Tab-separated table of C-alpha atoms in Angstrom:
chain	number	residue	atom	x	y	z
A	281	MET	CA	3.064	27.871	19.351
A	282	ASP	CA	4.277	27.320	15.791
A	283	ARG	CA	7.905	28.435	15.879
A	284	ARG	CA	8.256	28.529	12.093
A	285	LYS	CA	5.256	30.842	11.669
A	286	VAL	CA	6.437	33.130	14.458
A	287	LEU	CA	9.873	33.437	12.853
A	288	ARG	CA	8.278	34.222	9.496
A	289	SER	CA	6.121	36.955	11.042
A	290	LEU	CA	9.173	38.455	12.756
A	291	GLN	CA	11.085	38.366	9.471
A	292	ILE	CA	8.283	40.253	7.694
A	293	CYS	CA	8.148	42.807	10.493
A	294	TYR	CA	11.898	43.488	10.334
A	295	GLN	CA	11.872	43.733	6.534
A	296	THR	CA	8.793	45.926	6.120
A	297	GLY	CA	8.382	47.675	9.453
A	298	MET	CA	4.792	46.414	9.583
A	299	LYS	CA	3.097	43.584	11.429
A	300	HIS	CA	2.345	40.486	9.397
A	301	SER	CA	-1.339	40.774	10.348
A	302	GLU	CA	-1.460	44.388	9.132
A	303	ILE	CA	-0.128	43.414	5.692
A	304	LEU	CA	-2.661	40.587	5.383
A	305	SER	CA	-5.447	42.949	6.429
A	306	GLN	CA	-4.409	45.477	3.774
A	307	GLN	CA	-4.397	42.775	1.102
A	308	ARG	CA	-7.921	41.703	2.022
A	309	LYS	CA	-9.219	45.273	1.973
A	310	MET	CA	-7.633	45.924	-1.416
A	311	TRP	CA	-9.254	42.798	-2.805
A	312	ASP	CA	-12.672	43.662	-1.366
A	313	HIS	CA	-12.582	46.990	-3.238
A	314	CYS	CA	-11.208	45.572	-6.465
A	315	GLU	CA	-13.697	45.170	-9.310
A	316	ASP	CA	-11.266	43.555	-11.718
A	317	SER	CA	-11.087	39.854	-10.832
A	318	THR	CA	-8.116	39.427	-13.182
A	319	ASN	CA	-5.938	41.713	-11.084
A	320	TRP	CA	-4.126	38.975	-9.213
A	321	ASP	CA	-1.730	41.398	-7.547
A	322	VAL	CA	-4.341	42.114	-4.884
A	323	SER	CA	-5.628	38.607	-4.186
A	324	HIS	CA	-6.191	37.999	-0.480
A	325	LEU	CA	-4.616	34.564	-0.916
A	326	GLY	CA	-1.391	35.764	-2.458
A	327	GLY	CA	0.119	37.528	-5.438
A	328	PRO	CA	0.598	36.391	-9.016
A	329	LEU	CA	2.523	33.296	-10.001
A	330	ARG	CA	6.274	33.568	-9.650
A	331	PHE	CA	6.656	31.778	-12.986
A	332	GLU	CA	3.872	32.655	-15.400
A	333	ASN	CA	4.302	29.696	-17.760
A	334	SER	CA	3.639	26.958	-15.239
A	335	LEU	CA	1.631	23.780	-15.188
A	336	CYS	CA	1.314	21.062	-12.550
A	337	PHE	CA	1.145	17.290	-12.905
A	338	TRP	CA	-0.825	15.527	-10.173
A	339	ILE	CA	-0.162	11.780	-9.987
A	340	GLN	CA	-3.402	10.407	-8.591
A	341	ALA	CA	-4.301	7.029	-7.088
A	342	ASP	CA	-7.357	5.479	-5.484
A	343	LYS	CA	-7.517	6.019	-1.724
A	344	LYS	CA	-7.334	2.355	-0.730
A	345	LEU	CA	-4.473	1.722	-3.122
A	346	LEU	CA	-2.612	4.723	-1.780
A	347	HIS	CA	-3.067	3.513	1.806
A	348	ASP	CA	-1.815	0.053	0.876
A	349	ARG	CA	1.286	1.617	-0.679
A	350	ILE	CA	1.900	3.681	2.433
A	351	ASP	CA	1.685	0.594	4.646
A	352	LYS	CA	4.031	-1.329	2.351
A	353	ARG	CA	6.475	1.571	2.317
A	354	VAL	CA	6.635	1.566	6.128
A	355	ASP	CA	7.110	-2.223	6.150
A	356	ASP	CA	9.950	-1.831	3.644
A	357	MET	CA	11.554	0.806	5.890
A	358	VAL	CA	11.450	-1.626	8.809
A	359	GLU	CA	13.026	-4.401	6.720
A	360	LYS	CA	15.805	-2.052	5.600
A	361	GLY	CA	16.824	-1.131	9.145
A	362	LEU	CA	14.463	1.536	10.481
A	363	ARG	CA	14.846	0.273	14.039
A	364	LEU	CA	18.646	0.418	14.040
A	365	GLU	CA	18.594	3.847	12.387
A	366	LEU	CA	16.202	5.186	15.031
A	367	ASN	CA	18.314	3.792	17.878
A	368	ASN	CA	21.608	5.134	16.517
A	369	TYR	CA	20.283	8.589	15.725
A	370	PHE	CA	18.503	8.868	19.070
A	371	ASP	CA	21.649	7.802	20.931
A	372	THR	CA	23.589	10.530	19.087
A	373	LEU	CA	21.011	13.145	20.131
A	374	LYS	CA	21.156	11.963	23.742
A	375	GLU	CA	24.941	12.252	23.792
A	376	LYS	CA	24.681	15.909	22.736
A	377	ASN	CA	21.761	16.779	25.014
A	378	ASP	CA	20.489	14.505	27.745
A	379	GLU	CA	17.364	16.657	28.283
A	380	LEU	CA	15.574	16.280	24.957
A	381	ASP	CA	12.383	18.181	24.182
A	382	TYR	CA	10.018	15.698	22.544
A	383	SER	CA	7.596	18.461	21.503
A	384	ARG	CA	10.015	20.309	19.190
A	385	GLY	CA	12.324	19.821	16.250
A	386	ILE	CA	12.972	16.521	14.543
A	387	LEU	CA	11.492	14.586	17.447
A	388	GLN	CA	8.092	15.941	16.349
A	389	SER	CA	8.496	14.959	12.704
A	390	ILE	CA	6.686	11.999	11.148
A	391	GLY	CA	8.880	8.967	11.627
A	392	PHE	CA	10.133	10.041	15.048
A	393	LYS	CA	7.259	11.208	17.208
A	394	GLU	CA	5.384	7.929	16.667
A	395	PHE	CA	8.247	6.108	18.430
A	396	SER	CA	8.643	8.476	21.393
A	397	ALA	CA	7.559	5.859	23.971
A	398	TYR	CA	9.867	3.273	22.401
A	399	LEU	CA	12.862	5.620	22.256
A	400	GLN	CA	12.526	6.734	25.868
A	401	LEU	CA	13.082	3.233	27.190
A	402	PRO	CA	16.558	2.735	28.725
A	403	LYS	CA	19.127	0.876	26.645
A	404	SER	CA	18.939	-2.062	29.049
A	405	GLU	CA	15.328	-2.617	27.928
A	406	ARG	CA	16.152	-2.843	24.221
A	407	HIS	CA	14.886	-5.997	22.505
A	408	SER	CA	12.819	-6.871	25.561
A	409	LYS	CA	9.151	-7.803	25.193
A	410	LEU	CA	8.109	-4.273	26.168
A	411	ASP	CA	10.606	-2.773	23.734
A	412	ASN	CA	9.339	-4.916	20.860
A	413	ALA	CA	5.730	-4.155	21.717
A	414	LEU	CA	6.312	-0.392	21.793
A	415	PHE	CA	8.194	-0.529	18.500
A	416	ASN	CA	5.313	-2.397	16.850
A	417	VAL	CA	2.861	0.149	18.230
A	418	GLY	CA	5.048	2.901	16.762
A	419	ILE	CA	4.901	1.207	13.347
A	420	ASP	CA	1.091	1.146	13.435
A	421	ILE	CA	0.955	4.796	14.478
A	422	LEU	CA	3.442	5.739	11.749
A	423	LYS	CA	1.277	4.089	9.108
A	424	LEU	CA	-1.785	5.920	10.411
A	425	ALA	CA	0.008	9.281	10.617
A	426	THR	CA	1.321	8.923	7.053
A	427	ARG	CA	-2.145	8.087	5.742
A	428	GLN	CA	-3.533	11.133	7.527
A	429	TYR	CA	-0.767	13.283	6.080
A	430	SER	CA	-1.561	12.073	2.554
A	431	LYS	CA	-5.188	13.088	3.143
A	432	LYS	CA	-4.071	16.562	4.209
A	433	GLN	CA	-1.966	16.860	1.072
A	434	VAL	CA	-4.977	16.104	-1.129
A	435	GLN	CA	-7.079	18.585	0.860
A	436	TRP	CA	-4.395	21.238	0.403
A	437	ILE	CA	-4.349	20.684	-3.364
A	438	ASN	CA	-8.134	20.907	-3.523
A	439	GLN	CA	-8.282	24.049	-1.420
A	440	ARG	CA	-5.372	25.866	-3.036
A	441	PHE	CA	-5.815	24.874	-6.651
A	442	LEU	CA	-9.360	23.663	-7.243
A	443	GLN	CA	-11.677	25.639	-4.970
A	444	PRO	CA	-13.423	28.731	-6.400
A	445	LYS	CA	-11.039	31.272	-4.920
A	446	ARG	CA	-9.799	34.544	-6.320
A	447	ARG	CA	-6.277	33.510	-6.911
A	448	GLN	CA	-4.047	32.879	-9.879
A	449	VAL	CA	-3.103	29.210	-10.035
A	450	PRO	CA	-1.396	27.087	-12.694
A	451	PRO	CA	-3.429	24.459	-14.572
A	452	ILE	CA	-3.503	21.026	-12.923
A	453	TYR	CA	-3.351	17.873	-15.027
A	454	GLY	CA	-4.166	14.503	-13.489
A	455	LEU	CA	-2.116	11.422	-14.295
A	456	ASP	CA	-3.238	7.879	-13.441
A	457	GLY	CA	-0.903	6.425	-10.834
A	458	ASN	CA	-2.938	3.358	-9.912
A	459	LEU	CA	-0.541	1.015	-11.751
A	460	THR	CA	3.146	1.380	-10.979
A	461	ASP	CA	4.832	-1.309	-13.079
A	462	ALA	CA	7.293	0.103	-15.604
A	463	GLU	CA	5.071	-0.349	-18.662
A	464	SER	CA	1.958	1.152	-17.047
A	465	TRP	CA	3.977	4.042	-15.635
A	466	ASP	CA	5.294	4.823	-19.110
A	467	ILE	CA	1.833	4.649	-20.698
A	468	ASN	CA	-0.181	6.444	-17.996
A	469	ILE	CA	2.306	9.001	-16.678
A	470	THR	CA	5.515	9.513	-18.667
A	471	ARG	CA	4.026	9.737	-22.142
A	472	PRO	CA	1.007	11.908	-21.239
A	473	ALA	CA	3.257	14.252	-19.230
A	474	GLU	CA	5.688	14.577	-22.132
A	475	THR	CA	2.821	15.218	-24.583
A	476	LEU	CA	1.324	17.867	-22.308
A	477	LEU	CA	4.642	19.611	-21.814
A	478	GLU	CA	5.651	19.552	-25.481
A	479	ASN	CA	2.328	21.000	-26.663
A	480	TYR	CA	2.316	23.526	-23.833
A	481	LEU	CA	5.752	24.809	-24.825
A	482	GLN	CA	4.680	24.959	-28.453
A	483	GLY	CA	1.500	26.834	-27.570
A	484	ASN	CA	-0.638	24.104	-29.104
A	485	PHE	CA	-3.467	24.320	-26.558
A	486	GLU	CA	-5.994	22.797	-28.981
A	487	HIS	CA	-4.473	19.351	-28.479
A	488	PRO	CA	-7.189	17.072	-26.999
A	489	ILE	CA	-4.943	15.920	-24.153
A	490	PHE	CA	-5.391	19.269	-22.395
A	491	ALA	CA	-9.136	18.746	-22.026
A	492	GLU	CA	-8.700	15.046	-21.278
A	493	LYS	CA	-6.209	15.421	-18.422
A	494	ARG	CA	-7.248	18.779	-16.955
A	495	VAL	CA	-8.462	18.404	-13.364
A	496	GLN	CA	-11.782	20.181	-13.040
A	497	THR	CA	-12.199	23.082	-10.667
A	498	ILE	CA	-15.408	23.764	-8.803
A	499	GLU	CA	-16.251	26.505	-11.293
A	500	ASP	CA	-16.069	23.995	-14.158
A	501	ARG	CA	-18.804	21.949	-12.497
A	502	GLU	CA	-21.177	24.644	-11.231
A	503	ASP	CA	-23.608	24.005	-14.096
A	504	ASP	CA	-24.116	20.443	-12.799
A	505	LEU	CA	-27.724	20.335	-11.529
A	506	ILE	CA	-28.108	16.555	-11.400
A	507	VAL	CA	-30.230	15.334	-8.490
A	508	ARG	CA	-28.378	12.673	-6.485
A	509	THR	CA	-29.988	10.491	-3.831
A	510	CYS	CA	-28.170	9.101	-0.811
A	511	GLU	CA	-29.471	5.634	0.024
A	512	ILE	CA	-27.416	5.544	3.215
A	513	CYS	CA	-29.235	8.602	4.552
A	514	GLU	CA	-32.735	7.240	3.826
A	515	GLY	CA	-33.102	8.720	0.363
A	516	ARG	CA	-32.121	12.337	0.968
A	517	ALA	CA	-31.795	14.204	-2.344
A	518	PHE	CA	-29.147	16.775	-3.309
A	519	VAL	CA	-29.098	19.084	-6.320
A	520	GLY	CA	-25.707	19.630	-7.962
A	521	ILE	CA	-22.231	18.296	-7.364
A	522	ARG	CA	-21.364	20.834	-4.676
A	523	GLN	CA	-24.270	19.862	-2.419
A	524	TRP	CA	-23.518	16.179	-3.007
A	525	GLU	CA	-19.813	16.439	-2.162
A	526	ALA	CA	-20.539	18.563	0.922
A	527	HIS	CA	-23.018	15.919	2.095
A	528	LEU	CA	-20.542	13.047	1.652
A	529	VAL	CA	-18.059	14.655	4.057
A	530	GLY	CA	-20.743	15.806	6.499
A	531	ARG	CA	-21.147	14.517	10.046
A	532	ARG	CA	-24.652	13.118	9.534
A	533	HIS	CA	-23.678	11.048	6.484
A	534	LYS	CA	-20.610	9.620	8.228
A	535	LYS	CA	-22.673	8.756	11.299
A	536	MET	CA	-25.303	6.932	9.239
A	537	LYS	CA	-22.586	5.156	7.235
A	538	ASN	CA	-20.810	3.922	10.379
A	539	ARG	CA	-24.128	2.811	11.903
A	540	ASN	CA	-24.979	0.738	8.836
A	541	MET	CA	-21.489	-0.791	8.733
A	542	ASN	CA	-21.675	-1.778	12.411
A	543	ARG	CA	-25.132	-3.288	11.870
A	544	GLU	CA	-23.891	-5.327	8.902
A	545	LEU	CA	-20.822	-6.429	10.838
A	546	ARG	CA	-22.889	-7.652	13.786
A	547	SER	CA	-25.237	-9.461	11.432
A	548	PHE	CA	-22.330	-11.108	9.629
A	549	LYS	CA	-20.683	-12.292	12.838
A	550	PHE	CA	-23.942	-13.723	14.145
A	551	ASN	CA	-24.937	-15.426	10.893
A	552	SER	CA	-21.490	-16.952	10.396
A	553	ASP	CA	-21.991	-19.047	13.539
A	554	PRO	CA	-25.514	-18.672	14.972
A	555	GLN	CA	-24.815	-21.339	17.609
A	556	ASN	CA	-21.792	-19.477	18.942
A	557	PRO	CA	-22.122	-15.695	18.559
A	558	SER	CA	-18.872	-15.102	20.416
A	559	VAL	CA	-18.863	-11.343	20.067
A	560	GLU	CA	-22.313	-10.939	21.577
A	561	HIS	CA	-21.596	-13.419	24.384
A	562	THR	CA	-18.305	-11.723	25.182
A	563	SER	CA	-19.851	-8.292	25.455
A	564	VAL	CA	-22.666	-9.614	27.669
A	565	SER	CA	-20.217	-11.468	29.891
A	566	THR	CA	-18.083	-8.365	30.316
A	567	SER	CA	-21.110	-6.256	31.138
A	568	GLU	CA	-22.386	-8.806	33.675
A	569	ALA	CA	-18.946	-8.975	35.289
A	570	GLN	CA	-18.793	-5.197	35.633
A	571	THR	CA	-22.296	-5.160	37.110
A	572	SER	CA	-21.421	-7.836	39.657
A	573	ARG	CA	-18.328	-5.901	40.724
A	574	LEU	CA	-20.391	-2.760	41.231
A	575	LYS	CA	-22.852	-4.690	43.398
């Protein structure tokens, strides 16, 4: 159960005298019968913008680069005392309540829940081999969880701002965040953002930077009828960007991609030392050992 959502539904019920689900149902019905797509007051995804004159800056970075930054950020946190901070804060919580619920509250937030096994060890075990091992495992899980969270954030932006949905949204302008040194940041982010904002406030929407930096929505690309071929999936062809993007995130494409990667990896390991294919020998030895035990 999501406590936050339940509290929000109760709040709506007390304020309006209606169930949250009833209000959402009414909004959907109103939208279904609305012929004017510019009437944002009845959108099934929400009302109009709170602030009409709004624009959003999206600092974008390549996926691998973003993941590397996330890993480095976690490593920096460890160097700056993450372990001591976790121990001290957890000890404070234990002093207030010895029976902690690890499925609720801050103990379920990113940065805590990944270290639950480590934190539950008794103080006498701290800095033991087991303690160090569990802490290192927590670091790896934290890096993974943060990368997954960054993926969800991008998905949320795409779904809420860029998908073809009947909802009023502010314009989104992409800024190149691949380089983070001071000079590159000034050139790729600060200056373009200032130019966008200044011309937006002045109403000068003919400035070329608006077209250059605007992040395309699905509607902007619906006239794309280019035929794209997927070599990974044995030459399957897809017409238009929407079919192509749907294919790239599909189960079949991912399965074929992983199969090819595993085949290349096995080939690489064997070719690197054909006289001693350790991986293959190890797997055979393990299998033979299991078979002998069963006999």
